Coordinates of C-alpha atoms in Angstrom, one line a residue:
X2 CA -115.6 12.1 25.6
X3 CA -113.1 10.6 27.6
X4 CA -114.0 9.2 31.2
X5 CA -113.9 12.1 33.7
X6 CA -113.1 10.4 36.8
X7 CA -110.1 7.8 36.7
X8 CA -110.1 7.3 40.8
X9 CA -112.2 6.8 43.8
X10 CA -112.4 10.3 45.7
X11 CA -113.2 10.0 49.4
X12 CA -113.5 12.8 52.2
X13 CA -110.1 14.5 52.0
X14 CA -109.6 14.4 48.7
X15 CA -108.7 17.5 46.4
X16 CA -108.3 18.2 42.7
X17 CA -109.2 18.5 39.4
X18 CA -111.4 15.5 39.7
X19 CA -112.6 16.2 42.4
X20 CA -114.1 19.8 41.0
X21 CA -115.1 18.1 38.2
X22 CA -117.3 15.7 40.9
X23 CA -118.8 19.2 42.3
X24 CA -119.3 20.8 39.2
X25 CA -121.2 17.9 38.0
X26 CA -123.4 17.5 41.2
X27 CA -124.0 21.2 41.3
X28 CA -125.3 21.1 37.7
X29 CA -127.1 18.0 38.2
X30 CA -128.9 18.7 41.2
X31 CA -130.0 22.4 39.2
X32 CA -131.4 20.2 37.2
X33 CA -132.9 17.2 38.2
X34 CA -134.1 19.7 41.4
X35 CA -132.5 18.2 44.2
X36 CA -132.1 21.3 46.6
X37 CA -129.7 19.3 49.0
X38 CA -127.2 18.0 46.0
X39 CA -125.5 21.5 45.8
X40 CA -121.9 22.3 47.1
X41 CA -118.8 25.1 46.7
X42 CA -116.9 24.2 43.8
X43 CA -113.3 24.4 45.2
X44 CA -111.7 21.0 44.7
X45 CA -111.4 19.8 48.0
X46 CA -113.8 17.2 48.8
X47 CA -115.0 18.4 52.5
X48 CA -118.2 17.6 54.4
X49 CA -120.3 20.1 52.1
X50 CA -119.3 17.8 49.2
X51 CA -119.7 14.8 50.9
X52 CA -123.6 15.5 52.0
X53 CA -124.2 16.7 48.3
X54 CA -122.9 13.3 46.7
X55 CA -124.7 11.5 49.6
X56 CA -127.9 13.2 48.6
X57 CA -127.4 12.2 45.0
X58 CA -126.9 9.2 45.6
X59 CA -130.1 8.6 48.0
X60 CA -131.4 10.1 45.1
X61 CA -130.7 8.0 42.3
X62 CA -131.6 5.1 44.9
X63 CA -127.1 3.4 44.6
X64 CA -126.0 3.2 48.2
X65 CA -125.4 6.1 49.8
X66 CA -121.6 5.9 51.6
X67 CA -120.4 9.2 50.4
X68 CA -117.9 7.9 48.3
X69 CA -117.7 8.5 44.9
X70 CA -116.7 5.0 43.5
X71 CA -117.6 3.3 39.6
X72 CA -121.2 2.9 40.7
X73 CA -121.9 6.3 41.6
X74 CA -119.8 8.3 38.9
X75 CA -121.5 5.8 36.1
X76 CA -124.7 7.5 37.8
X77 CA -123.6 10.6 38.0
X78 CA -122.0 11.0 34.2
X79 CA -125.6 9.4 33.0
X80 CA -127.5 11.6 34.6
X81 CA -124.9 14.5 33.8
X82 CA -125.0 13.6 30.4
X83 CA -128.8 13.5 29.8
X84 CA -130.0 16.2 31.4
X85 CA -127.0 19.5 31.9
X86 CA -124.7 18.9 28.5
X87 CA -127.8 18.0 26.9
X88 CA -130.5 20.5 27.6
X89 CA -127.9 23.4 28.7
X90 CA -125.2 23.0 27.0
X91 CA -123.0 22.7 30.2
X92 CA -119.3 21.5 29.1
X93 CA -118.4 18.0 28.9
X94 CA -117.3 17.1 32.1
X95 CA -113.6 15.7 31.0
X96 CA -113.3 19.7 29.7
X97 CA -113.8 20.8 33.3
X98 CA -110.8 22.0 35.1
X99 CA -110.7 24.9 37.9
X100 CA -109.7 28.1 36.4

């Protein structure tokens, strides 16, 4: 698998990566249940995005800023990767594009 996010996605943001951030969140916090890490996957990093990567981080104890730099997307893909593509059989997330 290739590395799914290549930038650092602030409020404001929109784009593939940044569904691929909300589809991973969304699967994560199904889950790992973490009721307040769930947002609209529409590629536009808004405030509904931004309070669901703030919960995940708070919950996987990396500073929580609300931006989705190298520490929290190495958190992220981990727990992506053990948990949804493992036990689910999500899609990798580097397959993930809005249809």
């Amino acid at each position: 698998m290739t590395y799914p996010f290549t930038r650092t996605l602030t409020e404001g943001n929109t784009r593939q990566d940044v569904y691929r951030l909300q589809y991973a969140l969304n699967a994560v916090g199904r889950y790992y249940l973490i009721s307040s890490c769930h947002c609209k996957a529409d590629g536009i990093l808004g405030p509904e995005t931004k309070n669901a990567l703030m919960s995940f981080q708070a919950w996987d104890n990396i500073t929580v800023d609300g931006i989705f730099g190298n520490i929290s997307s190495d958190h992220l893909v981990k727990r992506y990767n053990a948990g949804p593509v493992a036990v689910w059989g999500e899609k990798p997330l580097d397959q993930v594009f809005q249809s």
